[in-house]
Each structure stands twice: as C-alpha cells, then as structure tokens.
C-alpha cells in the first residue's frame, strides 16, 4: 500500500505540473480534490466487496491508496503554486508564509483529531467526515475562488 501511495505521488506529480501550467492550478486543485473524494469513498465501500488475491487483500485498497497518493500530490502542487498567481509580487512571501503555516497547522492537528474520531466512532464515520470536508473545500474552490490567471489578465 505504501508503494501504491508513494508511487502515485511520484508518477502523477509530473502530470499535475504540466496540467497546472497548461490549464491553471485551480483546475488541478479541483481535480485532485475530486480524486481524493473518490479514493476515500473507495475505502468506505471496499469492505462491502468480496476479497480475493494473496492473503485476502482486496485490490481496491491499492486503487484507493494510489488515488490518495495522486490526490495528495495534486493538492500539494496546486496549493503551493496557485498562491504564487494571486496578488502582487511584493506580497508573495507573505502569502506563501501564511498558506504554509495554515497547512502545517492542519497537518499537525488532523491526524490527532482523526485518530480520536476513529477511536470513538470508527473509520467509516471518520472517512465520511473527511469526505464532507473535502466536498466543502471543493465547493468553495469551484464557486468562490476564481482562476488567478484570469484575474491577472484583467490587471
């Protein structure tokens, strides 16, 4: 599973970069969040499917981990690069510092709260909450965030 996750991160990093350069990093961010939702949904649905293969490991788990690794790669690439396209050059360092601080804060607290939630109510609820937050972020990105390149073209 680690190979699927890290392999997807490595392999799709180039795809996310080329796609972001060509179409804008907002579109890659949207695609990575949608992929993250789908991969998390696969984790929820996998126990409903019969297992087969060596040691009873279900192949959809590997598909889910590949999707999660790919989605993380797209999110990391898009969130960092998209920030560069907002605002003036003089404010770039502050924007990068702010976004990296916010991401670091949530990256530190997320596993703690996720572990507590999983321990209290189980993984299906945890994954459902995760999907809810991902869909919320996706909706904000789709409806409230404009493509930064389009904003720069007007300036």
C-alpha atoms as a PDB file:
ATOM      1  CA  UNK A   1       0.000   0.000   0.000  1.00  0.00           C
ATOM      2  CA  UNK A   2       2.911   2.328   0.694  1.00  0.00           C
ATOM      3  CA  UNK A   3       4.263   1.617  -2.772  1.00  0.00           C
ATOM      4  CA  UNK A   4       0.881   2.457  -4.323  1.00  0.00           C
ATOM      5  CA  UNK A   5       0.657   5.697  -2.322  1.00  0.00           C
ATOM      6  CA  UNK A   6       4.231   6.899  -2.873  1.00  0.00           C
ATOM      7  CA  UNK A   7       4.359   5.596  -6.437  1.00  0.00           C
ATOM      8  CA  UNK A   8       1.232   7.544  -7.319  1.00  0.00           C
ATOM      9  CA  UNK A   9       2.658  10.668  -5.700  1.00  0.00           C
ATOM     10  CA  UNK A  10       5.847  10.343  -7.755  1.00  0.00           C
ATOM     11  CA  UNK A  11       4.244   9.363 -11.052  1.00  0.00           C
ATOM     12  CA  UNK A  12       1.425  11.876 -11.065  1.00  0.00           C
ATOM     13  CA  UNK A  13       3.483  14.821  -9.852  1.00  0.00           C
ATOM     14  CA  UNK A  14       4.646  15.430 -13.416  1.00  0.00           C
ATOM     15  CA  UNK A  15       1.090  15.170 -14.743  1.00  0.00           C
ATOM     16  CA  UNK A  16      -0.225  17.669 -12.182  1.00  0.00           C
ATOM     17  CA  UNK A  17       2.600  20.097 -13.018  1.00  0.00           C
ATOM     18  CA  UNK A  18       2.058  20.003 -16.772  1.00  0.00           C
ATOM     19  CA  UNK A  19      -1.711  20.212 -16.336  1.00  0.00           C
ATOM     20  CA  UNK A  20      -1.387  23.151 -13.944  1.00  0.00           C
ATOM     21  CA  UNK A  21       0.960  25.018 -16.256  1.00  0.00           C
ATOM     22  CA  UNK A  22      -1.352  24.493 -19.203  1.00  0.00           C
ATOM     23  CA  UNK A  23      -4.804  24.934 -17.632  1.00  0.00           C
ATOM     24  CA  UNK A  24      -4.119  26.746 -14.364  1.00  0.00           C
ATOM     25  CA  UNK A  25      -3.565  25.305 -10.924  1.00  0.00           C
ATOM     26  CA  UNK A  26      -7.147  25.934  -9.829  1.00  0.00           C
ATOM     27  CA  UNK A  27      -8.284  23.228 -12.245  1.00  0.00           C
ATOM     28  CA  UNK A  28      -5.693  20.760 -10.961  1.00  0.00           C
ATOM     29  CA  UNK A  29      -6.706  21.576  -7.392  1.00  0.00           C
ATOM     30  CA  UNK A  30     -10.337  20.822  -8.267  1.00  0.00           C
ATOM     31  CA  UNK A  31      -9.344  17.554  -9.959  1.00  0.00           C
ATOM     32  CA  UNK A  32      -7.160  16.478  -7.035  1.00  0.00           C
ATOM     33  CA  UNK A  33      -9.924  17.165  -4.505  1.00  0.00           C
ATOM     34  CA  UNK A  34     -12.426  15.207  -6.614  1.00  0.00           C
ATOM     35  CA  UNK A  35      -9.946  12.324  -6.836  1.00  0.00           C
ATOM     36  CA  UNK A  36      -9.443  12.490  -3.065  1.00  0.00           C
ATOM     37  CA  UNK A  37     -13.205  12.191  -2.513  1.00  0.00           C
ATOM     38  CA  UNK A  38     -13.393   9.196  -4.875  1.00  0.00           C
ATOM     39  CA  UNK A  39     -10.429   7.417  -3.268  1.00  0.00           C
ATOM     40  CA  UNK A  40     -11.853   7.944   0.216  1.00  0.00           C
ATOM     41  CA  UNK A  41     -15.235   6.635  -0.946  1.00  0.00           C
ATOM     42  CA  UNK A  42     -13.481   3.513  -2.245  1.00  0.00           C
ATOM     43  CA  UNK A  43     -12.049   2.972   1.239  1.00  0.00           C
ATOM     44  CA  UNK A  44     -15.560   3.074   2.680  1.00  0.00           C
ATOM     45  CA  UNK A  45     -17.035   0.764   0.036  1.00  0.00           C
ATOM     46  CA  UNK A  46     -14.230  -1.801  -0.140  1.00  0.00           C
ATOM     47  CA  UNK A  47     -15.415  -3.921   2.838  1.00  0.00           C
ATOM     48  CA  UNK A  48     -18.708  -4.475   1.005  1.00  0.00           C
ATOM     49  CA  UNK A  49     -16.892  -6.208  -1.864  1.00  0.00           C
ATOM     50  CA  UNK A  50     -15.558  -9.771  -1.694  1.00  0.00           C
ATOM     51  CA  UNK A  51     -11.835 -10.134  -1.082  1.00  0.00           C
ATOM     52  CA  UNK A  52      -9.543 -12.168  -3.272  1.00  0.00           C
ATOM     53  CA  UNK A  53      -5.882 -12.385  -4.098  1.00  0.00           C
ATOM     54  CA  UNK A  54      -2.914 -13.169  -1.891  1.00  0.00           C
ATOM     55  CA  UNK A  55      -3.678 -13.172   1.816  1.00  0.00           C
ATOM     56  CA  UNK A  56      -7.215 -11.929   1.216  1.00  0.00           C
ATOM     57  CA  UNK A  57      -6.078  -8.382   0.414  1.00  0.00           C
ATOM     58  CA  UNK A  58      -8.625  -6.564  -1.662  1.00  0.00           C
ATOM     59  CA  UNK A  59      -7.189  -4.932  -4.813  1.00  0.00           C
ATOM     60  CA  UNK A  60      -9.469  -1.902  -4.399  1.00  0.00           C
ATOM     61  CA  UNK A  61      -7.415  -0.931  -1.341  1.00  0.00           C
ATOM     62  CA  UNK A  62      -4.431  -0.460  -3.638  1.00  0.00           C
ATOM     63  CA  UNK A  63      -6.562   1.555  -6.070  1.00  0.00           C
ATOM     64  CA  UNK A  64      -7.695   3.746  -3.168  1.00  0.00           C
ATOM     65  CA  UNK A  65      -4.143   4.290  -1.928  1.00  0.00           C
ATOM     66  CA  UNK A  66      -2.991   5.093  -5.466  1.00  0.00           C
ATOM     67  CA  UNK A  67      -5.806   7.645  -5.689  1.00  0.00           C
ATOM     68  CA  UNK A  68      -4.933   9.127  -2.300  1.00  0.00           C
ATOM     69  CA  UNK A  69      -1.257   9.454  -3.236  1.00  0.00           C
ATOM     70  CA  UNK A  70      -2.113  11.046  -6.542  1.00  0.00           C
ATOM     71  CA  UNK A  71      -4.616  13.413  -4.933  1.00  0.00           C
ATOM     72  CA  UNK A  72      -2.104  14.460  -2.288  1.00  0.00           C
ATOM     73  CA  UNK A  73       0.464  15.161  -4.986  1.00  0.00           C
ATOM     74  CA  UNK A  74      -2.013  17.316  -6.900  1.00  0.00           C
ATOM     75  CA  UNK A  75      -3.114  19.146  -3.772  1.00  0.00           C
ATOM     76  CA  UNK A  76       0.452  19.921  -2.719  1.00  0.00           C
ATOM     77  CA  UNK A  77       1.457  21.048  -6.199  1.00  0.00           C
ATOM     78  CA  UNK A  78      -1.669  23.127  -6.772  1.00  0.00           C
ATOM     79  CA  UNK A  79      -1.985  24.791  -3.386  1.00  0.00           C
ATOM     80  CA  UNK A  80       1.614  25.954  -3.353  1.00  0.00           C
ATOM     81  CA  UNK A  81       1.752  27.069  -6.955  1.00  0.00           C
ATOM     82  CA  UNK A  82      -1.697  28.656  -7.097  1.00  0.00           C
ATOM     83  CA  UNK A  83      -0.734  31.005  -4.260  1.00  0.00           C
ATOM     84  CA  UNK A  84       2.032  32.379  -6.457  1.00  0.00           C
ATOM     85  CA  UNK A  85      -0.544  33.505  -9.002  1.00  0.00           C
ATOM     86  CA  UNK A  86      -2.573  35.654  -6.588  1.00  0.00           C
ATOM     87  CA  UNK A  87      -1.748  39.255  -5.765  1.00  0.00           C
ATOM     88  CA  UNK A  88       1.368  41.298  -6.313  1.00  0.00           C
ATOM     89  CA  UNK A  89       4.947  40.101  -6.387  1.00  0.00           C
ATOM     90  CA  UNK A  90       5.764  42.158  -3.296  1.00  0.00           C
ATOM     91  CA  UNK A  91       3.215  40.219  -1.206  1.00  0.00           C
ATOM     92  CA  UNK A  92       4.287  36.783  -2.457  1.00  0.00           C
ATOM     93  CA  UNK A  93       6.448  35.898   0.557  1.00  0.00           C
ATOM     94  CA  UNK A  94       3.649  36.740   2.992  1.00  0.00           C
ATOM     95  CA  UNK A  95       1.096  34.708   1.007  1.00  0.00           C
ATOM     96  CA  UNK A  96       3.423  31.698   0.911  1.00  0.00           C
ATOM     97  CA  UNK A  97       4.196  32.001   4.624  1.00  0.00           C
ATOM     98  CA  UNK A  98       0.516  32.249   5.516  1.00  0.00           C
ATOM     99  CA  UNK A  99      -0.556  29.267   3.421  1.00  0.00           C
ATOM    100  CA  UNK A 100       2.335  27.094   4.594  1.00  0.00           C
ATOM    101  CA  UNK A 101       1.541  27.975   8.223  1.00  0.00           C
ATOM    102  CA  UNK A 102      -2.131  27.105   7.746  1.00  0.00           C
ATOM    103  CA  UNK A 103      -1.269  23.828   6.012  1.00  0.00           C
ATOM    104  CA  UNK A 104       1.277  22.922   8.676  1.00  0.00           C
ATOM    105  CA  UNK A 105      -1.221  23.634  11.443  1.00  0.00           C
ATOM    106  CA  UNK A 106      -3.900  21.450   9.901  1.00  0.00           C
ATOM    107  CA  UNK A 107      -1.358  18.738   9.032  1.00  0.00           C
ATOM    108  CA  UNK A 108      -0.331  18.593  12.685  1.00  0.00           C
ATOM    109  CA  UNK A 109      -3.828  18.597  14.166  1.00  0.00           C
ATOM    110  CA  UNK A 110      -5.590  16.497  11.506  1.00  0.00           C
ATOM    111  CA  UNK A 111      -4.091  13.135  12.469  1.00  0.00           C
ATOM    112  CA  UNK A 112      -4.690  13.827  16.160  1.00  0.00           C
ATOM    113  CA  UNK A 113      -8.376  14.639  15.704  1.00  0.00           C
ATOM    114  CA  UNK A 114      -8.744  11.918  13.067  1.00  0.00           C
ATOM    115  CA  UNK A 115      -7.312   9.314  15.429  1.00  0.00           C
ATOM    116  CA  UNK A 116      -9.577  10.431  18.252  1.00  0.00           C
ATOM    117  CA  UNK A 117     -12.610  10.362  15.963  1.00  0.00           C
ATOM    118  CA  UNK A 118     -11.708   6.943  14.525  1.00  0.00           C
ATOM    119  CA  UNK A 119     -11.216   5.568  18.029  1.00  0.00           C
ATOM    120  CA  UNK A 120     -14.528   6.959  19.217  1.00  0.00           C
ATOM    121  CA  UNK A 121     -16.861   6.220  16.289  1.00  0.00           C
ATOM    122  CA  UNK A 122     -14.950   4.101  13.753  1.00  0.00           C
ATOM    123  CA  UNK A 123     -13.334   4.551  10.387  1.00  0.00           C
ATOM    124  CA  UNK A 124     -16.494   4.796   8.292  1.00  0.00           C
ATOM    125  CA  UNK A 125     -17.603   7.885  10.216  1.00  0.00           C
ATOM    126  CA  UNK A 126     -14.074   9.305  10.011  1.00  0.00           C
ATOM    127  CA  UNK A 127     -13.986   8.779   6.253  1.00  0.00           C
ATOM    128  CA  UNK A 128     -17.474  10.269   5.940  1.00  0.00           C
ATOM    129  CA  UNK A 129     -16.398  13.375   7.846  1.00  0.00           C
ATOM    130  CA  UNK A 130     -13.297  13.559   5.660  1.00  0.00           C
ATOM    131  CA  UNK A 131     -15.410  13.378   2.508  1.00  0.00           C
ATOM    132  CA  UNK A 132     -17.657  16.104   3.912  1.00  0.00           C
ATOM    133  CA  UNK A 133     -14.719  18.452   4.463  1.00  0.00           C
ATOM    134  CA  UNK A 134     -13.261  17.614   1.042  1.00  0.00           C
ATOM    135  CA  UNK A 135     -16.585  18.322  -0.676  1.00  0.00           C
ATOM    136  CA  UNK A 136     -16.897  21.559   1.305  1.00  0.00           C
ATOM    137  CA  UNK A 137     -13.450  22.643   0.131  1.00  0.00           C
ATOM    138  CA  UNK A 138     -14.268  21.584  -3.395  1.00  0.00           C
ATOM    139  CA  UNK A 139     -17.465  23.644  -3.409  1.00  0.00           C
ATOM    140  CA  UNK A 140     -15.642  26.691  -2.059  1.00  0.00           C
ATOM    141  CA  UNK A 141     -12.972  26.289  -4.723  1.00  0.00           C
ATOM    142  CA  UNK A 142     -15.468  25.837  -7.547  1.00  0.00           C
ATOM    143  CA  UNK A 143     -17.909  28.597  -6.595  1.00  0.00           C
ATOM    144  CA  UNK A 144     -15.903  31.176  -4.654  1.00  0.00           C
ATOM    145  CA  UNK A 145     -12.335  31.061  -5.984  1.00  0.00           C
ATOM    146  CA  UNK A 146     -11.677  32.437  -9.432  1.00  0.00           C
ATOM    147  CA  UNK A 147      -8.820  31.326 -11.628  1.00  0.00           C
ATOM    148  CA  UNK A 148      -5.922  33.583 -10.577  1.00  0.00           C
ATOM    149  CA  UNK A 149      -4.620  33.841 -14.144  1.00  0.00           C
ATOM    150  CA  UNK A 150      -7.957  35.290 -15.272  1.00  0.00           C
ATOM    151  CA  UNK A 151      -7.685  37.903 -12.517  1.00  0.00           C
ATOM    152  CA  UNK A 152      -4.135  38.796 -13.581  1.00  0.00           C
ATOM    153  CA  UNK A 153      -5.209  39.171 -17.210  1.00  0.00           C
ATOM    154  CA  UNK A 154      -7.560  41.998 -16.185  1.00  0.00           C
ATOM    155  CA  UNK A 155      -4.809  43.942 -14.388  1.00  0.00           C
END
